[in-house]
Short mmCIF file of C-alpha atoms and ligand atoms in Angstrom, two decimals:
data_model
loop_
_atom_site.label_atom_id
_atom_site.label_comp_id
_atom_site.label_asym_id
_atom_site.label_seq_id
_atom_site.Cartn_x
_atom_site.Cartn_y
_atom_site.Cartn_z
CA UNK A 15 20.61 -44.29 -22.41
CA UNK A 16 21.51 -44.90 -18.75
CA UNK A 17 24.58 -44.67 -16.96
CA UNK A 18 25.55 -47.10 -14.62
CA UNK A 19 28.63 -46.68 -12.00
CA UNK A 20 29.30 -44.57 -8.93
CA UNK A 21 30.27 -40.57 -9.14
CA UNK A 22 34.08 -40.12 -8.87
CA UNK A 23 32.92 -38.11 -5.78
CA UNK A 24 32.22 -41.13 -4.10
CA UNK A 25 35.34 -43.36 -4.69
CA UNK A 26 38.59 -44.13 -3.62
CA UNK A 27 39.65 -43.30 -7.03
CA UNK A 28 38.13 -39.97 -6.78
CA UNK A 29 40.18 -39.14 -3.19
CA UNK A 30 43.27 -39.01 -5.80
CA UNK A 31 42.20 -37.04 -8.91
CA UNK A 32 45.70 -37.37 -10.69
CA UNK A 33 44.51 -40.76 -11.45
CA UNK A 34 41.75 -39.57 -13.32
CA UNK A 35 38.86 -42.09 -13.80
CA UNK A 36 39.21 -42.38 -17.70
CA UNK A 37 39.89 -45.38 -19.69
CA UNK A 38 43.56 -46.84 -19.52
CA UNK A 39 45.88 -48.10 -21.85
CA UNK A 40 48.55 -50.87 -21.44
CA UNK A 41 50.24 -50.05 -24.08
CA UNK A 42 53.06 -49.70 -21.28
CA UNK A 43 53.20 -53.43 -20.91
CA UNK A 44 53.57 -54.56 -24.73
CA UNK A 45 56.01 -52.07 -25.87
CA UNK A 46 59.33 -53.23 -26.33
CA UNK A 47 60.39 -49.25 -26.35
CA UNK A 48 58.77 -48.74 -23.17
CA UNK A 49 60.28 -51.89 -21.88
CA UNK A 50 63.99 -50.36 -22.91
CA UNK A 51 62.65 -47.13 -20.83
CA UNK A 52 61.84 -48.58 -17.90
CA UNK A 53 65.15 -50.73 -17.61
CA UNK A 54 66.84 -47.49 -16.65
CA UNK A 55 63.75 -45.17 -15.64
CA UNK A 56 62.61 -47.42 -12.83
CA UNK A 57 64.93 -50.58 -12.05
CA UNK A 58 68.19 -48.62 -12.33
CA UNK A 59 66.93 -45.81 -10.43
CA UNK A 60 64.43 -47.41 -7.93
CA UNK A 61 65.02 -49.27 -4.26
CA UNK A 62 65.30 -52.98 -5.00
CA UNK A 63 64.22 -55.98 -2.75
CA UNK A 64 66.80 -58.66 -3.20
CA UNK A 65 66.26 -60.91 -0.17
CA UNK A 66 66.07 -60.94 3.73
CA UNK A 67 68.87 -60.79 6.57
CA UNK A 68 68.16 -64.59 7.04
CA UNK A 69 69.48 -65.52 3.99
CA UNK A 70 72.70 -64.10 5.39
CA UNK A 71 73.34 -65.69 8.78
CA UNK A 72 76.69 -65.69 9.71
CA UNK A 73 79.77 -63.61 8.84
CA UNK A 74 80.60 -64.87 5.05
CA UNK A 75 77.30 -65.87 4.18
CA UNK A 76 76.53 -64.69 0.26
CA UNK A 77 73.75 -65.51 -2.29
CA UNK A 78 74.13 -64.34 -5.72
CA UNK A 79 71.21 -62.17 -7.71
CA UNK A 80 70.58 -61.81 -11.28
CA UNK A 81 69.36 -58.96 -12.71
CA UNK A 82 68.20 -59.05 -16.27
CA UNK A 83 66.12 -55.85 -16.48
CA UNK A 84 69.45 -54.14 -15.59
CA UNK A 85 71.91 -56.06 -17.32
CA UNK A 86 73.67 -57.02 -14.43
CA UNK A 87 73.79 -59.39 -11.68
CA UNK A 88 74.99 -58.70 -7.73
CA UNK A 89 76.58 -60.33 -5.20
CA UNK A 90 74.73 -59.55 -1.54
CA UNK A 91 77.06 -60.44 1.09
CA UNK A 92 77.49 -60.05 5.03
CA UNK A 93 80.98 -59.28 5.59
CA UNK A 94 83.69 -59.87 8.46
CA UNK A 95 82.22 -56.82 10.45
CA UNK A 96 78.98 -58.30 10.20
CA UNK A 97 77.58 -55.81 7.38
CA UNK A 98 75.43 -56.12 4.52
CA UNK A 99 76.42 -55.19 1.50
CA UNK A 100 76.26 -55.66 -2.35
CA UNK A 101 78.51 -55.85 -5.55
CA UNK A 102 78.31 -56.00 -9.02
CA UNK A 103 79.22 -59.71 -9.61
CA UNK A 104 81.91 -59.10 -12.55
CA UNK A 105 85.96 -59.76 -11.98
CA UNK A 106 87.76 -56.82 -12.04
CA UNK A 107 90.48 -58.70 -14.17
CA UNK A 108 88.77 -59.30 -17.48
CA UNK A 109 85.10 -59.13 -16.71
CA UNK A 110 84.52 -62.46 -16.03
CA UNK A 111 81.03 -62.86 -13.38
CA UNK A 112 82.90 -63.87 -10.54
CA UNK A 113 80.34 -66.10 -8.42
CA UNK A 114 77.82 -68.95 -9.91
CA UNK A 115 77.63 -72.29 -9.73
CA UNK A 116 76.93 -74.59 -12.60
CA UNK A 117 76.59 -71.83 -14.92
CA UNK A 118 76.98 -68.34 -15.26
CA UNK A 119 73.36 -67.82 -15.35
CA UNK A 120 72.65 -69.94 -11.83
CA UNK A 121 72.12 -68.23 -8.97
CA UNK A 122 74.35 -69.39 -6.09
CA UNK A 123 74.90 -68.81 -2.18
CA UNK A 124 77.19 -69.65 0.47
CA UNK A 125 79.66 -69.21 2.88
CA UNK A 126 82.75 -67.92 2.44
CA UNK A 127 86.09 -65.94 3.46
CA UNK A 128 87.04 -64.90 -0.30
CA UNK A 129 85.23 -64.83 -3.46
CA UNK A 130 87.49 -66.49 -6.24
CA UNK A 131 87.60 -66.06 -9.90
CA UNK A 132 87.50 -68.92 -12.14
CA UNK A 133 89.13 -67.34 -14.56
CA UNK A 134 92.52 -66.12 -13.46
CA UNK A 135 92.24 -66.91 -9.92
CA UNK A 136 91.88 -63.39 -8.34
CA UNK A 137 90.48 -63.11 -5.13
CA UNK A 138 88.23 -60.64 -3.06
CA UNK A 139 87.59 -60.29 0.24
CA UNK A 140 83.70 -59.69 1.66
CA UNK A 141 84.68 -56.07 1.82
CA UNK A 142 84.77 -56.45 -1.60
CA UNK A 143 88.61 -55.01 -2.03
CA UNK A 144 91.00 -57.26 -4.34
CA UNK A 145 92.73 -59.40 -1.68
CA UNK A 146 95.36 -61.71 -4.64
CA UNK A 147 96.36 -61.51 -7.97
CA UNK A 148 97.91 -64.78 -9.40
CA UNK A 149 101.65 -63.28 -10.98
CA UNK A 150 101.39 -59.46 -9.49
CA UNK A 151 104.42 -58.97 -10.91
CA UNK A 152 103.50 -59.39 -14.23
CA UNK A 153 101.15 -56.47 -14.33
CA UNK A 154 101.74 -52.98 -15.06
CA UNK A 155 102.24 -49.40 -12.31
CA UNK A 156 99.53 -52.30 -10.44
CA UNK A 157 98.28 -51.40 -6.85
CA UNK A 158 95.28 -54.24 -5.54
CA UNK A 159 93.68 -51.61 -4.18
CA UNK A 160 92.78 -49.48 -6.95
CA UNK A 161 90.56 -53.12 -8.31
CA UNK A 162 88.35 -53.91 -5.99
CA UNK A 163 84.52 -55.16 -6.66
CA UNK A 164 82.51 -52.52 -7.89
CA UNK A 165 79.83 -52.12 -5.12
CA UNK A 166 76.26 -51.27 -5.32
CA UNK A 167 74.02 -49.13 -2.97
CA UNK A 168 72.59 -51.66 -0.06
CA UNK A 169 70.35 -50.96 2.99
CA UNK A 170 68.64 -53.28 5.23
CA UNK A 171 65.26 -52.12 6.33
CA UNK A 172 63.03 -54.14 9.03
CA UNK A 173 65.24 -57.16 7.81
CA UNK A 174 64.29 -56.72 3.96
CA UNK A 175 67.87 -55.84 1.92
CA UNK A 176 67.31 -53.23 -0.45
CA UNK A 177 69.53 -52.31 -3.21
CA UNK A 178 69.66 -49.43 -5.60
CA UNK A 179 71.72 -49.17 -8.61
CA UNK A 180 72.25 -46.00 -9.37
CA UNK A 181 75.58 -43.99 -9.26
CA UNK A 182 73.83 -41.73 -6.59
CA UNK A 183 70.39 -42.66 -4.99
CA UNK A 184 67.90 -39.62 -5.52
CA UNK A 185 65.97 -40.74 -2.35
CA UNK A 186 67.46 -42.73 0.76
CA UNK A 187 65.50 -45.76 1.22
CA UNK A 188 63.27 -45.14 4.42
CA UNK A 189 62.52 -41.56 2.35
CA UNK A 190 61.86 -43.77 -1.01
CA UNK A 191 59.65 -46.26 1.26
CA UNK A 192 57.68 -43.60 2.52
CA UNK A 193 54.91 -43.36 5.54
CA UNK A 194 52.60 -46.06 4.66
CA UNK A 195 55.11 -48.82 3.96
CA UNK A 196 57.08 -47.51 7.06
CA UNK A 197 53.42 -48.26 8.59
CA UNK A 198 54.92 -51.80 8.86
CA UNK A 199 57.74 -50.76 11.11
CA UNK A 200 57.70 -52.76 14.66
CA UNK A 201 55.97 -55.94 12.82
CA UNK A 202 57.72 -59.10 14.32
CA UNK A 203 59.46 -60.20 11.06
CA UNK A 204 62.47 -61.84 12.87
CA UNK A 205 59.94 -64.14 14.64
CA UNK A 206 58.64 -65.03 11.34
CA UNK A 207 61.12 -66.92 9.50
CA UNK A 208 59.98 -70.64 8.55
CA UNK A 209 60.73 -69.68 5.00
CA UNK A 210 58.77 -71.88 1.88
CA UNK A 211 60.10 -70.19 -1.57
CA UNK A 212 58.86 -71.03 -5.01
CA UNK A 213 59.80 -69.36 -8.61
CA UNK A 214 58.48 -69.41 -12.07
CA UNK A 215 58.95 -67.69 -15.36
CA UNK A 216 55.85 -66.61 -16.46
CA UNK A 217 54.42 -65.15 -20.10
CA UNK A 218 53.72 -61.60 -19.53
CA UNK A 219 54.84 -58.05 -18.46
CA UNK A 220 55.60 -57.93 -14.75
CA UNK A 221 53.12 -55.34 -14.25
CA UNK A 222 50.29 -57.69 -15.78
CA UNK A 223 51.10 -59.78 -12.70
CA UNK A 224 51.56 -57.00 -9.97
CA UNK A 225 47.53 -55.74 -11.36
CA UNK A 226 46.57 -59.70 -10.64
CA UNK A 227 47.66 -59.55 -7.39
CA UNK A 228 46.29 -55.87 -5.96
CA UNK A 229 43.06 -56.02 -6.83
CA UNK A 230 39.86 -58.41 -5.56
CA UNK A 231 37.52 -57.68 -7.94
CA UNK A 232 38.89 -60.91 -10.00
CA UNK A 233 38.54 -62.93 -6.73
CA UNK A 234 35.01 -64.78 -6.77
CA UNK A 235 35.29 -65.80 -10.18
CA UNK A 236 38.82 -66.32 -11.04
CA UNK A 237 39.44 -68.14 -7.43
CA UNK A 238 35.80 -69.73 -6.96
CA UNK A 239 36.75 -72.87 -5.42
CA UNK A 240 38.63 -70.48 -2.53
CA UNK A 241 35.80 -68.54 -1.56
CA UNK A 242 37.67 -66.19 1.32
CA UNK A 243 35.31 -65.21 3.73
CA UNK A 244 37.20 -61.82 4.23
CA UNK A 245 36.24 -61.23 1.04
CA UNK A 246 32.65 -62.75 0.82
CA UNK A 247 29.62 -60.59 2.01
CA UNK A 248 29.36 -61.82 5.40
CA UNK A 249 29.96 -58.13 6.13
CA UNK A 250 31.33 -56.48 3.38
CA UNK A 251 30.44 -57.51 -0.01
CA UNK A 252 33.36 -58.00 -2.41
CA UNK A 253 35.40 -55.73 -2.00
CA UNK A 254 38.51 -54.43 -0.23
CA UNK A 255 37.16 -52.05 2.36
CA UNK A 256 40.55 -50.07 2.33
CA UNK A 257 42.45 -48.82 -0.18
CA UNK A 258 45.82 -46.38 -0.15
CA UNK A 259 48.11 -44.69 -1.79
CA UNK A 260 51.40 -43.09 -1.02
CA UNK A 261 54.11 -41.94 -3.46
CA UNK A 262 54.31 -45.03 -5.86
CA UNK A 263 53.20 -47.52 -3.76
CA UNK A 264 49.89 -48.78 -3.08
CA UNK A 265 47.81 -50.78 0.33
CA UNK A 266 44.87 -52.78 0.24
CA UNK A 267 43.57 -54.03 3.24
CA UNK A 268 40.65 -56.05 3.40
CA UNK A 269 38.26 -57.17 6.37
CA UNK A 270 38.24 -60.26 8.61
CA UNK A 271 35.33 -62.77 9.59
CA UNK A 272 32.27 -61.47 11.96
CA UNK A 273 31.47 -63.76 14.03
CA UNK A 274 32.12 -66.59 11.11
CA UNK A 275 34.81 -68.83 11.85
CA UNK A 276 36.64 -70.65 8.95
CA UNK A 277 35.81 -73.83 10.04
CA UNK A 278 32.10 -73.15 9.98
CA UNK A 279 31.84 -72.76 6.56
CA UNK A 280 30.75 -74.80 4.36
CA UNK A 281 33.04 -77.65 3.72
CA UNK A 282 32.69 -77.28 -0.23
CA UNK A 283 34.34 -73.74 0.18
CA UNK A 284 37.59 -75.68 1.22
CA UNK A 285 39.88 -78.75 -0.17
CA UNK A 286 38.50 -81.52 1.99
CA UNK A 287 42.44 -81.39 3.30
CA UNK A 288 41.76 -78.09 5.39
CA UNK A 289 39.62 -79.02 7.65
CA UNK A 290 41.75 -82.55 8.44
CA UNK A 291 44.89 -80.29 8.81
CA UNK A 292 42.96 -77.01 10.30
CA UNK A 293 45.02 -74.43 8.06
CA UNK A 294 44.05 -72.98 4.10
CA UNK A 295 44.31 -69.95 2.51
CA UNK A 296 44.41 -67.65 4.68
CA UNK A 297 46.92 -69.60 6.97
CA UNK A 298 46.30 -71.89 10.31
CA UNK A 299 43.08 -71.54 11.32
CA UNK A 300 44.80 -71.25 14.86
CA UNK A 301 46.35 -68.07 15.59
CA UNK A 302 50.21 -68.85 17.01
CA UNK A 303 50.57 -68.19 20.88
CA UNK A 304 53.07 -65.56 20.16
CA UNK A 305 52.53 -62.04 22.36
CA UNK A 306 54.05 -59.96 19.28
CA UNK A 307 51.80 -61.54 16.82
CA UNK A 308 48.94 -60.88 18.50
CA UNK A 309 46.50 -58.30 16.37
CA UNK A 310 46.28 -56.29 19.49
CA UNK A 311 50.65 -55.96 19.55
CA UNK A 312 50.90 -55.16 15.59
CA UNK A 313 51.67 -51.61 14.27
CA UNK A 314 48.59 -49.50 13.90
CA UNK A 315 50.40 -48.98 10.23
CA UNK A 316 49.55 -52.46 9.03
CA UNK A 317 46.08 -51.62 9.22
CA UNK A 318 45.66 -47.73 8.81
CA UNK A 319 42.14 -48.26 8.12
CA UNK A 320 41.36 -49.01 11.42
CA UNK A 321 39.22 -52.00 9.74
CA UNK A 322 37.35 -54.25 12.36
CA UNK A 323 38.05 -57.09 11.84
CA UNK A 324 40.59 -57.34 9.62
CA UNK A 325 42.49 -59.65 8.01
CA UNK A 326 44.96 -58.72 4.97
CA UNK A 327 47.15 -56.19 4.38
CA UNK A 328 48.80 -56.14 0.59
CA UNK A 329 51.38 -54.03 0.60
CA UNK A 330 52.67 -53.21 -3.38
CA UNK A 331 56.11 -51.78 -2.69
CA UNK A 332 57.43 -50.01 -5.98
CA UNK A 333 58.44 -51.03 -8.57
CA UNK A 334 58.14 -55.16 -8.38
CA UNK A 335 57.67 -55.84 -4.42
CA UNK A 336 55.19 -57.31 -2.19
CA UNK A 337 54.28 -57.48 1.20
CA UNK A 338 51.10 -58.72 2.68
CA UNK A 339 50.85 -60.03 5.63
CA UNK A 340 48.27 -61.93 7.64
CA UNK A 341 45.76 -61.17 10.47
CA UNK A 342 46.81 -65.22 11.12
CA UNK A 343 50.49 -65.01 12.13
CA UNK A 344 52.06 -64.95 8.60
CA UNK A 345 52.85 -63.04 5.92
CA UNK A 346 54.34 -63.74 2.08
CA UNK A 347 55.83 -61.53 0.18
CA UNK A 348 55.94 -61.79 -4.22
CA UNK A 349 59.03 -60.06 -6.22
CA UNK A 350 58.13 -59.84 -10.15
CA UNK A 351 61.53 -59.78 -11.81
CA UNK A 352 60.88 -58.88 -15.78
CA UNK A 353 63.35 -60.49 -18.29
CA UNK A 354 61.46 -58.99 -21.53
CA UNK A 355 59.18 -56.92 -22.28
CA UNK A 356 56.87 -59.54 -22.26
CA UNK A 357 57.96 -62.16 -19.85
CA UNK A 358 59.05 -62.49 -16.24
CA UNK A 359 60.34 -63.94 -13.65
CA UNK A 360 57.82 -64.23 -10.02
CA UNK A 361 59.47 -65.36 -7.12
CA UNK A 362 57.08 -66.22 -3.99
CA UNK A 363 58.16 -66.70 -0.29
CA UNK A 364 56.21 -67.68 2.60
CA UNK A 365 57.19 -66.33 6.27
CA UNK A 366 55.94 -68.70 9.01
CA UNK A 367 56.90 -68.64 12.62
CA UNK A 368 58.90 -71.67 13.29
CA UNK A 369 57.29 -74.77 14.19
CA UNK A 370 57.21 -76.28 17.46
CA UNK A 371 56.12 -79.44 16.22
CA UNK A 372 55.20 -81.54 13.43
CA UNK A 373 51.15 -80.30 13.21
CA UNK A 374 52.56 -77.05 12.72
CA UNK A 375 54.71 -77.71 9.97
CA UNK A 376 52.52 -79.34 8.00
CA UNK A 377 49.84 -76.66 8.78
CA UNK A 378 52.44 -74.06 7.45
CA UNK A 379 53.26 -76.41 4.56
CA UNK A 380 49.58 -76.62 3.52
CA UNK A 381 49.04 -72.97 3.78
CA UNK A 382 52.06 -72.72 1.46
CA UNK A 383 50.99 -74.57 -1.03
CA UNK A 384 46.86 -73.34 -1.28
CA UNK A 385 48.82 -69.92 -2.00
CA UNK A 386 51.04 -70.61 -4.04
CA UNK A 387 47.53 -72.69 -5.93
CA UNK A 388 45.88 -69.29 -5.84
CA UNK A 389 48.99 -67.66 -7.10
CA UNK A 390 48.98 -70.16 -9.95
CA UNK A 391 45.43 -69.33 -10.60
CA UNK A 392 46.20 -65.89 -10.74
CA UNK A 393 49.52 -66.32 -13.00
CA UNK A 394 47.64 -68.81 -15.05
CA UNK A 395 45.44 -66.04 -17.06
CA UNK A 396 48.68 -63.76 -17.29
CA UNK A 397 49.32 -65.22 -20.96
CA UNK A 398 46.35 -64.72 -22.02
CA UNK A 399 46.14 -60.89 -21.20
CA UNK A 400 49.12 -60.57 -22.74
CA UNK A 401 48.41 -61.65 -25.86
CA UNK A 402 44.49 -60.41 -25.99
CA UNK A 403 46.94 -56.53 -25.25
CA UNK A 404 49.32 -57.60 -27.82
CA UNK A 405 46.69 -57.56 -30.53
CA UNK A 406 46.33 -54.32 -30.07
CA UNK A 407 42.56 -54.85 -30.63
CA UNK A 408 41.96 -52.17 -28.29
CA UNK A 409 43.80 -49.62 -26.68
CA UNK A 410 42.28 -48.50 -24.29
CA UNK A 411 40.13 -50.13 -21.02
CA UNK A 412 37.71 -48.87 -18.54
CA UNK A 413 38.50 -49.65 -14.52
CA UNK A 414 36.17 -50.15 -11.53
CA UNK A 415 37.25 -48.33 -8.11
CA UNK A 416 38.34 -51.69 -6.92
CA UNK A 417 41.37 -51.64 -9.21
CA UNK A 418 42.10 -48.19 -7.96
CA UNK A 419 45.43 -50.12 -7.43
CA UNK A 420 45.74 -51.01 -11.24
CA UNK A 421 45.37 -47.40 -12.32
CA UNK A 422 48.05 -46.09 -9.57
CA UNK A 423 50.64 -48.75 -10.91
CA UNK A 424 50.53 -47.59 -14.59
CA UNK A 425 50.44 -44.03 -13.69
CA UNK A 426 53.48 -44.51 -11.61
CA UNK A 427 55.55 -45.95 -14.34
CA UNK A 428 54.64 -43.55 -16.77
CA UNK A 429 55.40 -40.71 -14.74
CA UNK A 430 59.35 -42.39 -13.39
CA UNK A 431 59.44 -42.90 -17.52
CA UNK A 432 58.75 -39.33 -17.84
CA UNK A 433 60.56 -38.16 -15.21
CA UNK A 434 63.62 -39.97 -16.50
CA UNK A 435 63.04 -38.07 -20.33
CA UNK A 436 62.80 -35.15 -18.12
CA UNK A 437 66.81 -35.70 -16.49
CA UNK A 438 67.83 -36.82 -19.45
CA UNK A 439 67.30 -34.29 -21.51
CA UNK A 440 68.39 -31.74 -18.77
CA UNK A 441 71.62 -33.02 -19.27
CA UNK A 442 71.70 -33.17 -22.66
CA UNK A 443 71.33 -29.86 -22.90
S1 FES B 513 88.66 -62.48 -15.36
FE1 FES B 513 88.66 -62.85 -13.24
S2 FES B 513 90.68 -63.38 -12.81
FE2 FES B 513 90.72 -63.01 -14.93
FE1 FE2 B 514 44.09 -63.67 -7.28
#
């Protein structure tokens, strides 16, 4: 009988032979054991993104982040000096979480000068050190400054905060980021801050998600009423031209339009909005008259395949981050937050610069919201993977080079699982 397929000699897959090009099994996403591994393996031990600088404007200004995967939930705050930094939100007095609103399990922010227990009344300043204690007196050989919040590892890179919750970070975080995300470096992100978020809690593994998002392959069919000329075969066929690799994290870039503007095509490739409002998918059809944003200004790292045209770059930042920003003046980025083995939570953000007027809001707006439809589309089949895994029916599945990316993902987790095994029983013994 006849093969079909392409030699590993001739594929991105085979420029990494670790990966292998076998089938793969998932078994990683419907294990509760695994699950319980990865808690510690990767989200205890891992760089975290938890937010941007602009959510923290001015001296006091907090927001409040729960954690589930780690059992905890953190406190990100800017302090009197003007620094970021993070806590473990839990009172020092009898455990109590310290900061929420409506109920423990809200997420909060603010501004502040102290953070205030509810309990007892003990306060903490943004340094994080135990500033009152209702009845001193009362307590026993007591000195405030052996109580204050218990803080967590924080770094701010290119305006993203970063947090890592282990006792002792194994990697700073520009060394954890690595070269190709560090390709980014120099992008104009503080001139991109018109900020649309949206969150849902979705019916599958996070990874099921981050595979649904960093590869193509699903695009035509899964997406068809959003044909994206990038990734039509005007000049490429559909694929991602580009794809990289770099310590756990993964880049696909894909190409931009030849000489085939958006508007030209045809009108039943678009919601009949787009071409009223001039903006879709892949953002405002206009470019915005911003020097830094131009493609000619951006670092060479966004698109280190050279790719002419392009348009995309999807940056999948390990373990649950995403970057990908746009050829048109934008970028979004997607956090996957699990709460289960089987569910999570997928929080979306999208970064416009800020609008001069009102036919650039709306254009942003629109853009938004045809994303966060695609993003829909993609989360919408999510369930269903999961439970089609879940019967266990198979165990294991073949992959095409396109979902390279898919491949890298589960071979990364398995080997920070295994890694972790490794430490652990080291100091066992
Ligand atoms: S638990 Fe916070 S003041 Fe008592
Ligand atoms: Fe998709």
């Amino acid at each position: 009988m006849a093969h079909a397929g392409k030699p590993a000699e001739a594929s991105w897959t085979g420029r990494y032979p670790d990966l292998g090009t076998g089938l793969v099994s998932y078994e990683d996403s419907i294990s509760p054991e695994f699950y319980e591994l990865e808690r510690e393996a990767i989200f205890k031990r891992a760089w975290l993104n938890v937010g941007r600088v602009e959510q923290l404007p001015r001296k006091g200004s907090f927001f409040t982040k729960n954690l589930d995967v780690a059992k905890t939930a953190v406190i990100i705050a800017r302090d009197l000096d003007g620094r970021v930094r993070a806590f473990h939100n839990v009172c020092r007095h009898r455990g109590n979480k310290l900061v929420w609103e409506n109920t423990p399990k809200h997420e909060t922010s603010g501004v502040c000068r102290q953070f205030m227990c509810r309990y007892h009344g003990w306060r903490y300043g943004l340094d994080g050190q135990l500033k009152f204690v209702l009845q001193e007196e009362e307590f026993f050989d007591f000195d405030k400054a052996d109580f204050p919040l218990v803080s967590v590892h924080c770094e701010v890179w290119e305006g993203f905060i970063f947090i890592n919750l282990a006792d002792e970070p194994s990697q700073t975080l520009p060394e954890f980021l690595g070269p190709m995300v560090r390709g980014l470096e120099g992008y104009p992100f503080h001139l991109v801050t018109e900020r649309y978020a949206y969150k849902a809690d979705l019916l599958s593994n996070w990874k099921i998600y981050l595979d649904a998002f960093q590869e193509y392959y699903h695009a035509s069919v899964l997406h068809s009423q959003q044909q994206v000329p990038s990734l039509r075969s005007f000049e490429s066929g559909f694929k991602a031209p580009y794809y990289q690799t770099d310590g756990p994290h993964r880049l696909v870039s894909t190409g931009g339009w030849k000489g085939v503007p958006r508007h030209l095509l045809p009108r039943d490739q678009m919601y009949p909005i787009e071409p009223n409002i001039e903006a879709g998918l892949m953002g405002p059809w206009q470019r915005p008259d911003i020097p830094e944003l131009d493609p000619a200004n951006l670092p060479a790292g966004l698109n280190p395949g050279g790719l002419d045209p392009w348009s995309i770059s999807n940056f999948q930042i390990f373990p649950n981050f995403v970057i990908l920003v746009y050829e048109r003046g934008w970028y979004l980025t997607y956090q996957y937050w699990p709460t289960s083995h089987n569910t999570h939570s997928w929080e979306m953000s999208y970064y416009f610069p800020q609008s001069r007027n009102a036919s650039e809001r709306i254009r942003h707006e629109l853009t938004a919201v045809i994303s966060k439809e695609a993003g829909l589309q993609d989360a919408g089949t999510l369930d269903g993977t999961q439970m089609g895994l879940e019967s266990r029916v198979i165990d294991r599945y073949p992959l095409s080079d396109q979902e390279i990316t898919v491949r890298h993902l589960h071979k990364v987790a398995e080997n920070w699982v295994q890694s972790y095994l490794r430490d652990e029983k080291a100091v066992r013994a």
